[in-house]
Amino acid sequence: MIAMYISVDNDTLAILKTLSGEDLINKLAKLENAPNAQTVDIGKLWDVIHFVLTKHSATNPVPDNFLSEAIVGIETFSEEADDFISYSEWGMVAEIAEALDKVDFAKLMKNQNLKDWRQYKLFPKGIWDDKKENLTKEMTESFNELRTFYGNALDNGDNVVVRIL
């Protein structure tokens, strides 16, 4: 399972809200692959980054926590889709971007205990088996890409759609 984030304008979000199941997935795939698409893919690191930010697995999002919502979004689309798909409207994108800007991710990573990752059975399974230095580098790069993405969405007045597939 990987996490893909796409920045969409209000008209596009309105169209997406009318779709469900395969129609929603197909529309998102087209948007993600469009030449001018504003996307970021943090791959399989979404759950462990969520844990570093919130001390909770993304399988149990933290309500009203902008750092949790940065990873999993705020509102979910139809439950009919096989993928997890959610969105955050622009007003909340502003709050999420601000919260992400306040995070000292390097400091958070320094304080991580990989045994906790195993105990909480974070996705992807076995991530805790890699060297902490390697994980810190990869996760910091992904976090910084996500932070930049949300900042750009904020600057462009866009909403954010989260797709975990």
Short mmCIF file of N, CA and C in Angstrom, two decimals:
data_model
loop_
_atom_site.label_atom_id
_atom_site.label_comp_id
_atom_site.label_asym_id
_atom_site.label_seq_id
_atom_site.Cartn_x
_atom_site.Cartn_y
_atom_site.Cartn_z
N MET A 1 0.84 -1.18 0.00
CA MET A 1 0.00 0.00 0.00
C MET A 1 0.88 1.24 0.00
N ILE A 2 0.57 2.14 -0.92
CA ILE A 2 1.31 3.39 -0.99
C ILE A 2 0.34 4.56 -0.82
N ALA A 3 0.87 5.70 -0.40
CA ALA A 3 0.06 6.90 -0.23
C ALA A 3 0.41 7.90 -1.32
N MET A 4 -0.63 8.34 -2.02
CA MET A 4 -0.50 9.34 -3.08
C MET A 4 -1.36 10.54 -2.70
N TYR A 5 -0.81 11.72 -2.89
CA TYR A 5 -1.50 12.97 -2.57
C TYR A 5 -1.60 13.78 -3.86
N ILE A 6 -2.78 14.35 -4.11
CA ILE A 6 -2.98 15.15 -5.31
C ILE A 6 -3.70 16.43 -4.94
N SER A 7 -3.21 17.51 -5.50
CA SER A 7 -3.79 18.83 -5.28
C SER A 7 -4.85 19.08 -6.35
N VAL A 8 -6.07 19.45 -5.93
CA VAL A 8 -7.17 19.68 -6.88
C VAL A 8 -7.88 20.99 -6.55
N ASP A 9 -8.41 21.62 -7.60
CA ASP A 9 -9.17 22.86 -7.39
C ASP A 9 -10.58 22.52 -6.91
N ASN A 10 -11.36 23.55 -6.58
CA ASN A 10 -12.70 23.35 -6.04
C ASN A 10 -13.63 22.64 -7.01
N ASP A 11 -13.56 22.99 -8.30
CA ASP A 11 -14.43 22.36 -9.29
C ASP A 11 -14.14 20.87 -9.40
N THR A 12 -12.87 20.53 -9.41
CA THR A 12 -12.49 19.11 -9.51
C THR A 12 -12.93 18.35 -8.26
N LEU A 13 -12.76 18.95 -7.09
CA LEU A 13 -13.18 18.28 -5.85
C LEU A 13 -14.70 18.07 -5.87
N ALA A 14 -15.45 19.04 -6.36
CA ALA A 14 -16.91 18.90 -6.45
C ALA A 14 -17.29 17.72 -7.34
N ILE A 15 -16.59 17.56 -8.46
CA ILE A 15 -16.84 16.42 -9.34
C ILE A 15 -16.50 15.11 -8.63
N LEU A 16 -15.34 15.06 -7.97
CA LEU A 16 -14.92 13.85 -7.27
C LEU A 16 -15.94 13.43 -6.21
N LYS A 17 -16.54 14.41 -5.54
CA LYS A 17 -17.51 14.10 -4.49
C LYS A 17 -18.76 13.42 -5.03
N THR A 18 -19.01 13.54 -6.32
CA THR A 18 -20.19 12.91 -6.92
C THR A 18 -19.90 11.47 -7.36
N LEU A 19 -18.65 11.07 -7.33
CA LEU A 19 -18.24 9.76 -7.83
C LEU A 19 -18.04 8.76 -6.70
N SER A 20 -18.05 7.49 -7.06
CA SER A 20 -17.75 6.44 -6.08
C SER A 20 -17.17 5.24 -6.81
N GLY A 21 -16.65 4.30 -6.04
CA GLY A 21 -16.14 3.06 -6.59
C GLY A 21 -15.12 3.25 -7.70
N GLU A 22 -15.25 2.44 -8.76
CA GLU A 22 -14.30 2.47 -9.88
C GLU A 22 -14.31 3.82 -10.60
N ASP A 23 -15.45 4.50 -10.63
CA ASP A 23 -15.50 5.82 -11.29
C ASP A 23 -14.57 6.80 -10.57
N LEU A 24 -14.61 6.78 -9.27
CA LEU A 24 -13.74 7.65 -8.47
C LEU A 24 -12.28 7.27 -8.67
N ILE A 25 -11.97 6.00 -8.61
CA ILE A 25 -10.59 5.54 -8.77
C ILE A 25 -10.07 5.90 -10.16
N ASN A 26 -10.87 5.68 -11.18
CA ASN A 26 -10.45 5.99 -12.56
C ASN A 26 -10.22 7.48 -12.74
N LYS A 27 -11.09 8.31 -12.19
CA LYS A 27 -10.92 9.76 -12.31
C LYS A 27 -9.64 10.21 -11.60
N LEU A 28 -9.40 9.66 -10.42
CA LEU A 28 -8.17 10.01 -9.69
C LEU A 28 -6.93 9.58 -10.44
N ALA A 29 -6.97 8.40 -11.04
CA ALA A 29 -5.82 7.92 -11.81
C ALA A 29 -5.53 8.86 -12.98
N LYS A 30 -6.57 9.35 -13.64
CA LYS A 30 -6.38 10.31 -14.74
C LYS A 30 -5.78 11.61 -14.22
N LEU A 31 -6.29 12.08 -13.09
CA LEU A 31 -5.77 13.32 -12.50
C LEU A 31 -4.31 13.17 -12.09
N GLU A 32 -3.98 12.04 -11.48
CA GLU A 32 -2.61 11.80 -11.02
C GLU A 32 -1.61 11.74 -12.17
N ASN A 33 -2.08 11.26 -13.32
CA ASN A 33 -1.19 11.09 -14.47
C ASN A 33 -1.24 12.24 -15.46
N ALA A 34 -2.01 13.26 -15.16
CA ALA A 34 -2.08 14.43 -16.05
C ALA A 34 -0.73 15.14 -16.06
N PRO A 35 -0.35 15.72 -17.20
CA PRO A 35 0.98 16.37 -17.31
C PRO A 35 1.21 17.48 -16.28
N ASN A 36 0.18 18.19 -15.89
CA ASN A 36 0.35 19.32 -14.95
C ASN A 36 -0.08 18.96 -13.53
N ALA A 37 -0.20 17.67 -13.24
CA ALA A 37 -0.66 17.23 -11.92
C ALA A 37 0.32 17.65 -10.83
N GLN A 38 -0.24 18.12 -9.74
CA GLN A 38 0.54 18.44 -8.55
C GLN A 38 0.34 17.29 -7.57
N THR A 39 1.33 16.40 -7.51
CA THR A 39 1.20 15.21 -6.67
C THR A 39 2.46 14.98 -5.85
N VAL A 40 2.31 14.15 -4.84
CA VAL A 40 3.46 13.63 -4.11
C VAL A 40 3.11 12.21 -3.70
N ASP A 41 4.08 11.35 -3.80
CA ASP A 41 3.93 9.93 -3.46
C ASP A 41 4.93 9.64 -2.35
N ILE A 42 4.43 9.33 -1.15
CA ILE A 42 5.35 8.99 -0.06
C ILE A 42 5.47 7.48 0.12
N GLY A 43 5.01 6.77 -0.89
CA GLY A 43 5.20 5.33 -0.91
C GLY A 43 4.61 4.62 0.28
N LYS A 44 5.36 3.67 0.81
CA LYS A 44 4.89 2.83 1.91
C LYS A 44 5.14 3.45 3.28
N LEU A 45 5.65 4.65 3.32
CA LEU A 45 6.05 5.25 4.60
C LEU A 45 4.92 5.98 5.33
N TRP A 46 3.73 6.01 4.76
CA TRP A 46 2.64 6.80 5.33
C TRP A 46 2.31 6.42 6.77
N ASP A 47 2.27 5.14 7.11
CA ASP A 47 1.88 4.74 8.46
C ASP A 47 2.97 5.07 9.47
N VAL A 48 4.20 4.80 9.12
CA VAL A 48 5.28 5.06 10.07
C VAL A 48 5.51 6.57 10.25
N ILE A 49 5.34 7.35 9.18
CA ILE A 49 5.43 8.82 9.33
C ILE A 49 4.30 9.31 10.23
N HIS A 50 3.10 8.77 10.03
CA HIS A 50 1.97 9.12 10.90
C HIS A 50 2.31 8.82 12.36
N PHE A 51 2.93 7.67 12.60
CA PHE A 51 3.30 7.30 13.97
C PHE A 51 4.33 8.27 14.55
N VAL A 52 5.33 8.62 13.76
CA VAL A 52 6.35 9.55 14.23
C VAL A 52 5.71 10.89 14.61
N LEU A 53 4.73 11.32 13.83
CA LEU A 53 4.08 12.62 14.07
C LEU A 53 3.08 12.58 15.22
N THR A 54 2.42 11.42 15.43
CA THR A 54 1.29 11.39 16.36
C THR A 54 1.38 10.35 17.48
N LYS A 55 2.31 9.41 17.37
CA LYS A 55 2.42 8.28 18.31
C LYS A 55 1.27 7.28 18.15
N HIS A 56 0.59 7.33 16.99
CA HIS A 56 -0.51 6.41 16.69
C HIS A 56 -0.35 5.91 15.26
N SER A 57 -0.76 4.68 15.02
CA SER A 57 -0.80 4.16 13.65
C SER A 57 -1.86 4.92 12.86
N ALA A 58 -1.65 5.05 11.57
CA ALA A 58 -2.63 5.70 10.70
C ALA A 58 -3.91 4.89 10.59
N THR A 59 -3.87 3.63 10.99
CA THR A 59 -5.09 2.83 10.98
C THR A 59 -6.07 3.31 12.05
N ASN A 60 -5.57 4.12 12.97
CA ASN A 60 -6.40 4.76 14.00
C ASN A 60 -6.11 6.26 13.99
N PRO A 61 -6.61 6.98 12.97
CA PRO A 61 -6.33 8.41 12.87
C PRO A 61 -6.74 9.16 14.13
N VAL A 62 -6.02 10.22 14.41
CA VAL A 62 -6.29 11.03 15.59
C VAL A 62 -7.24 12.15 15.19
N PRO A 63 -8.46 12.15 15.72
CA PRO A 63 -9.43 13.19 15.34
C PRO A 63 -8.92 14.59 15.73
N ASP A 64 -9.22 15.53 14.86
CA ASP A 64 -8.87 16.94 15.10
C ASP A 64 -7.39 17.17 15.34
N ASN A 65 -6.55 16.35 14.70
CA ASN A 65 -5.11 16.50 14.79
C ASN A 65 -4.59 16.75 13.38
N PHE A 66 -4.10 17.95 13.12
CA PHE A 66 -3.71 18.33 11.77
C PHE A 66 -2.56 17.48 11.23
N LEU A 67 -1.69 16.99 12.10
CA LEU A 67 -0.60 16.13 11.64
C LEU A 67 -1.13 14.77 11.20
N SER A 68 -2.10 14.25 11.92
CA SER A 68 -2.75 13.00 11.51
C SER A 68 -3.48 13.22 10.19
N GLU A 69 -4.18 14.33 10.09
CA GLU A 69 -4.96 14.64 8.89
C GLU A 69 -4.07 14.91 7.68
N ALA A 70 -2.85 15.33 7.91
CA ALA A 70 -1.91 15.51 6.80
C ALA A 70 -1.65 14.19 6.09
N ILE A 71 -1.65 13.10 6.85
CA ILE A 71 -1.36 11.79 6.29
C ILE A 71 -2.62 11.12 5.74
N VAL A 72 -3.74 11.18 6.46
CA VAL A 72 -4.93 10.43 6.07
C VAL A 72 -6.09 11.28 5.58
N GLY A 73 -5.94 12.60 5.55
CA GLY A 73 -7.04 13.45 5.11
C GLY A 73 -8.09 13.63 6.20
N ILE A 74 -9.13 14.38 5.87
CA ILE A 74 -10.16 14.70 6.87
C ILE A 74 -11.48 14.00 6.57
N GLU A 75 -11.99 14.17 5.38
CA GLU A 75 -13.27 13.57 4.98
C GLU A 75 -13.02 12.41 4.04
N THR A 76 -13.72 11.30 4.23
CA THR A 76 -13.55 10.17 3.33
C THR A 76 -14.62 10.20 2.24
N PHE A 77 -14.23 9.67 1.10
CA PHE A 77 -15.17 9.50 0.00
C PHE A 77 -15.99 8.24 0.27
N SER A 78 -16.76 7.85 -0.68
CA SER A 78 -17.60 6.65 -0.60
C SER A 78 -16.78 5.45 -0.13
N GLU A 79 -17.40 4.63 0.69
CA GLU A 79 -16.75 3.42 1.20
C GLU A 79 -16.71 2.30 0.17
N GLU A 80 -17.30 2.51 -1.00
CA GLU A 80 -17.37 1.46 -2.01
C GLU A 80 -16.02 1.19 -2.67
N ALA A 81 -15.15 2.16 -2.67
CA ALA A 81 -13.86 2.02 -3.35
C ALA A 81 -12.94 1.06 -2.58
N ASP A 82 -12.13 0.31 -3.32
CA ASP A 82 -11.17 -0.59 -2.68
C ASP A 82 -10.04 0.19 -2.01
N ASP A 83 -9.66 1.32 -2.59
CA ASP A 83 -8.62 2.15 -2.01
C ASP A 83 -9.21 3.00 -0.88
N PHE A 84 -8.34 3.45 0.02
CA PHE A 84 -8.75 4.45 1.00
C PHE A 84 -8.57 5.80 0.32
N ILE A 85 -9.65 6.57 0.22
CA ILE A 85 -9.59 7.86 -0.46
C ILE A 85 -10.28 8.90 0.42
N SER A 86 -9.58 9.98 0.68
CA SER A 86 -10.14 11.05 1.51
C SER A 86 -9.69 12.40 0.94
N TYR A 87 -10.16 13.46 1.57
CA TYR A 87 -9.76 14.79 1.11
C TYR A 87 -9.75 15.78 2.27
N SER A 88 -9.05 16.87 2.03
CA SER A 88 -9.03 18.01 2.95
C SER A 88 -9.28 19.24 2.11
N GLU A 89 -10.29 20.01 2.49
CA GLU A 89 -10.59 21.23 1.76
C GLU A 89 -9.58 22.31 2.11
N TRP A 90 -9.50 23.33 1.25
CA TRP A 90 -8.45 24.34 1.32
C TRP A 90 -8.31 24.97 2.71
N GLY A 91 -9.41 25.27 3.38
CA GLY A 91 -9.31 25.88 4.71
C GLY A 91 -8.55 25.00 5.68
N MET A 92 -8.74 23.70 5.58
CA MET A 92 -8.02 22.77 6.44
C MET A 92 -6.61 22.53 5.93
N VAL A 93 -6.41 22.65 4.62
CA VAL A 93 -5.05 22.55 4.06
C VAL A 93 -4.17 23.63 4.70
N ALA A 94 -4.74 24.81 4.91
CA ALA A 94 -3.99 25.89 5.56
C ALA A 94 -3.55 25.48 6.96
N GLU A 95 -4.45 24.88 7.71
CA GLU A 95 -4.14 24.43 9.08
C GLU A 95 -3.09 23.31 9.06
N ILE A 96 -3.25 22.39 8.12
CA ILE A 96 -2.31 21.26 8.01
C ILE A 96 -0.92 21.77 7.62
N ALA A 97 -0.86 22.67 6.64
CA ALA A 97 0.44 23.22 6.21
C ALA A 97 1.13 23.93 7.36
N GLU A 98 0.38 24.68 8.13
CA GLU A 98 0.95 25.39 9.28
C GLU A 98 1.48 24.40 10.32
N ALA A 99 0.72 23.34 10.59
CA ALA A 99 1.16 22.34 11.57
C ALA A 99 2.42 21.63 11.08
N LEU A 100 2.47 21.28 9.80
CA LEU A 100 3.66 20.62 9.25
C LEU A 100 4.89 21.51 9.32
N ASP A 101 4.70 22.81 9.09
CA ASP A 101 5.83 23.74 9.14
C ASP A 101 6.45 23.84 10.53
N LYS A 102 5.68 23.52 11.55
CA LYS A 102 6.17 23.62 12.93
C LYS A 102 6.93 22.36 13.38
N VAL A 103 6.90 21.33 12.57
CA VAL A 103 7.50 20.04 12.96
C VAL A 103 9.01 20.03 12.72
N ASP A 104 9.75 19.64 13.74
CA ASP A 104 11.18 19.38 13.60
C ASP A 104 11.30 17.86 13.45
N PHE A 105 11.20 17.40 12.21
CA PHE A 105 11.14 15.96 11.95
C PHE A 105 12.43 15.27 12.35
N ALA A 106 13.56 15.91 12.14
CA ALA A 106 14.84 15.30 12.52
C ALA A 106 14.87 15.02 14.02
N LYS A 107 14.36 15.95 14.80
CA LYS A 107 14.32 15.76 16.25
C LYS A 107 13.37 14.62 16.63
N LEU A 108 12.22 14.56 15.95
CA LEU A 108 11.28 13.47 16.21
C LEU A 108 11.92 12.12 15.89
N MET A 109 12.63 12.06 14.78
CA MET A 109 13.27 10.80 14.40
C MET A 109 14.37 10.41 15.37
N LYS A 110 15.07 11.38 15.88
CA LYS A 110 16.14 11.10 16.83
C LYS A 110 15.59 10.40 18.07
N ASN A 111 14.36 10.74 18.43
CA ASN A 111 13.75 10.18 19.64
C ASN A 111 12.96 8.90 19.39
N GLN A 112 13.02 8.36 18.18
CA GLN A 112 12.27 7.15 17.85
C GLN A 112 12.97 5.89 18.36
N ASN A 113 12.15 4.97 18.81
CA ASN A 113 12.61 3.66 19.24
C ASN A 113 11.97 2.66 18.29
N LEU A 114 12.78 1.99 17.49
CA LEU A 114 12.25 1.08 16.49
C LEU A 114 11.47 -0.09 17.10
N LYS A 115 11.72 -0.38 18.36
CA LYS A 115 10.94 -1.42 19.04
C LYS A 115 9.46 -1.01 19.12
N ASP A 116 9.21 0.29 19.27
CA ASP A 116 7.82 0.77 19.28
C ASP A 116 7.14 0.48 17.95
N TRP A 117 7.88 0.63 16.86
CA TRP A 117 7.30 0.39 15.54
C TRP A 117 6.87 -1.07 15.42
N ARG A 118 7.69 -1.96 15.96
CA ARG A 118 7.35 -3.39 15.91
C ARG A 118 6.14 -3.67 16.81
N GLN A 119 6.13 -3.09 17.99
CA GLN A 119 5.05 -3.30 18.95
C GLN A 119 3.70 -2.85 18.36
N TYR A 120 3.69 -1.75 17.65
CA TYR A 120 2.44 -1.22 17.09
C TYR A 120 2.12 -1.82 15.71
N LYS A 121 2.99 -2.72 15.24
CA LYS A 121 2.78 -3.41 13.96
C LYS A 121 2.52 -2.43 12.82
N LEU A 122 3.40 -1.45 12.73
CA LEU A 122 3.24 -0.42 11.70
C LEU A 122 3.49 -0.97 10.31
N PHE A 123 2.82 -0.38 9.36
CA PHE A 123 2.99 -0.70 7.94
C PHE A 123 4.13 0.14 7.40
N PRO A 124 4.98 -0.35 6.55
CA PRO A 124 5.02 -1.72 6.06
C PRO A 124 5.71 -2.64 7.05
N LYS A 125 5.21 -3.86 7.09
CA LYS A 125 5.76 -4.86 8.01
C LYS A 125 7.26 -5.01 7.76
N GLY A 126 8.02 -5.03 8.84
CA GLY A 126 9.46 -5.22 8.75
C GLY A 126 10.27 -3.95 8.56
N ILE A 127 9.59 -2.79 8.48
CA ILE A 127 10.34 -1.55 8.28
C ILE A 127 11.34 -1.33 9.40
N TRP A 128 11.02 -1.81 10.57
CA TRP A 128 11.89 -1.64 11.73
C TRP A 128 13.18 -2.45 11.63
N ASP A 129 13.27 -3.33 10.63
CA ASP A 129 14.48 -4.14 10.46
C ASP A 129 15.61 -3.40 9.76
N ASP A 130 15.31 -2.29 9.11
CA ASP A 130 16.34 -1.50 8.43
C ASP A 130 17.12 -0.70 9.47
N LYS A 131 18.27 -0.20 9.06
CA LYS A 131 19.07 0.63 9.96
C LYS A 131 18.36 1.97 10.17
N LYS A 132 18.42 2.46 11.40
CA LYS A 132 17.73 3.70 11.74
C LYS A 132 18.23 4.86 10.89
N GLU A 133 19.52 4.89 10.57
CA GLU A 133 20.06 5.99 9.76
C GLU A 133 19.42 6.00 8.37
N ASN A 134 19.26 4.82 7.78
CA ASN A 134 18.65 4.73 6.46
C ASN A 134 17.19 5.17 6.50
N LEU A 135 16.48 4.69 7.51
CA LEU A 135 15.07 5.06 7.66
C LEU A 135 14.92 6.55 7.91
N THR A 136 15.78 7.11 8.73
CA THR A 136 15.70 8.53 9.03
C THR A 136 15.86 9.36 7.77
N LYS A 137 16.82 9.01 6.94
CA LYS A 137 17.05 9.74 5.69
C LYS A 137 15.84 9.64 4.77
N GLU A 138 15.36 8.42 4.54
CA GLU A 138 14.24 8.20 3.63
C GLU A 138 12.96 8.87 4.14
N MET A 139 12.70 8.73 5.42
CA MET A 139 11.48 9.30 5.99
C MET A 139 11.54 10.82 6.03
N THR A 140 12.70 11.38 6.31
CA THR A 140 12.84 12.83 6.33
C THR A 140 12.61 13.40 4.93
N GLU A 141 13.15 12.76 3.92
CA GLU A 141 12.93 13.20 2.54
C GLU A 141 11.44 13.15 2.19
N SER A 142 10.77 12.07 2.56
CA SER A 142 9.33 11.95 2.27
C SER A 142 8.53 12.99 3.04
N PHE A 143 8.86 13.20 4.31
CA PHE A 143 8.17 14.21 5.10
C PHE A 143 8.35 15.59 4.47
N ASN A 144 9.58 15.92 4.08
CA ASN A 144 9.83 17.23 3.48
C ASN A 144 9.09 17.42 2.16
N GLU A 145 8.99 16.35 1.37
CA GLU A 145 8.20 16.42 0.13
C GLU A 145 6.73 16.68 0.44
N LEU A 146 6.22 16.01 1.46
CA LEU A 146 4.83 16.20 1.85
C LEU A 146 4.59 17.62 2.37
N ARG A 147 5.51 18.12 3.16
CA ARG A 147 5.39 19.49 3.70
C ARG A 147 5.39 20.50 2.56
N THR A 148 6.29 20.34 1.61
CA THR A 148 6.34 21.23 0.45
C THR A 148 5.06 21.14 -0.37
N PHE A 149 4.57 19.92 -0.57
CA PHE A 149 3.34 19.70 -1.32
C PHE A 149 2.17 20.47 -0.68
N TYR A 150 1.98 20.32 0.63
CA TYR A 150 0.89 21.02 1.31
C TYR A 150 1.08 22.54 1.23
N GLY A 151 2.30 23.01 1.33
CA GLY A 151 2.56 24.45 1.19
C GLY A 151 2.18 24.95 -0.19
N ASN A 152 2.50 24.18 -1.22
CA ASN A 152 2.14 24.56 -2.59
C ASN A 152 0.63 24.53 -2.78
N ALA A 153 -0.04 23.52 -2.23
CA ALA A 153 -1.51 23.45 -2.33
C ALA A 153 -2.13 24.67 -1.66
N LEU A 154 -1.60 25.04 -0.52
CA LEU A 154 -2.08 26.23 0.18
C LEU A 154 -1.89 27.47 -0.68
N ASP A 155 -0.70 27.64 -1.22
CA ASP A 155 -0.41 28.82 -2.05
C ASP A 155 -1.29 28.88 -3.29
N ASN A 156 -1.65 27.71 -3.84
CA ASN A 156 -2.46 27.66 -5.06
C ASN A 156 -3.96 27.68 -4.78
N GLY A 157 -4.34 27.67 -3.49
CA GLY A 157 -5.76 27.66 -3.15
C GLY A 157 -6.42 26.33 -3.44
N ASP A 158 -5.64 25.25 -3.40
CA ASP A 158 -6.16 23.93 -3.75
C ASP A 158 -6.52 23.09 -2.55
N ASN A 159 -7.33 22.10 -2.80
CA ASN A 159 -7.70 21.07 -1.83
C ASN A 159 -6.73 19.90 -2.03
N VAL A 160 -6.69 18.99 -1.08
CA VAL A 160 -5.81 17.84 -1.18
C VAL A 160 -6.63 16.56 -1.09
N VAL A 161 -6.38 15.66 -2.04
CA VAL A 161 -6.99 14.33 -2.03
C VAL A 161 -5.89 13.33 -1.66
N VAL A 162 -6.22 12.44 -0.72
CA VAL A 162 -5.31 11.41 -0.26
C VAL A 162 -5.83 10.07 -0.77
N ARG A 163 -4.94 9.33 -1.39
CA ARG A 163 -5.31 7.99 -1.89
C ARG A 163 -4.28 6.99 -1.40
N ILE A 164 -4.72 6.05 -0.59
CA ILE A 164 -3.85 4.99 -0.13
C ILE A 164 -4.30 3.73 -0.85
N LEU A 165 -3.41 3.24 -1.73
CA LEU A 165 -3.77 2.12 -2.58
C LEU A 165 -2.74 1.01 -2.50
#
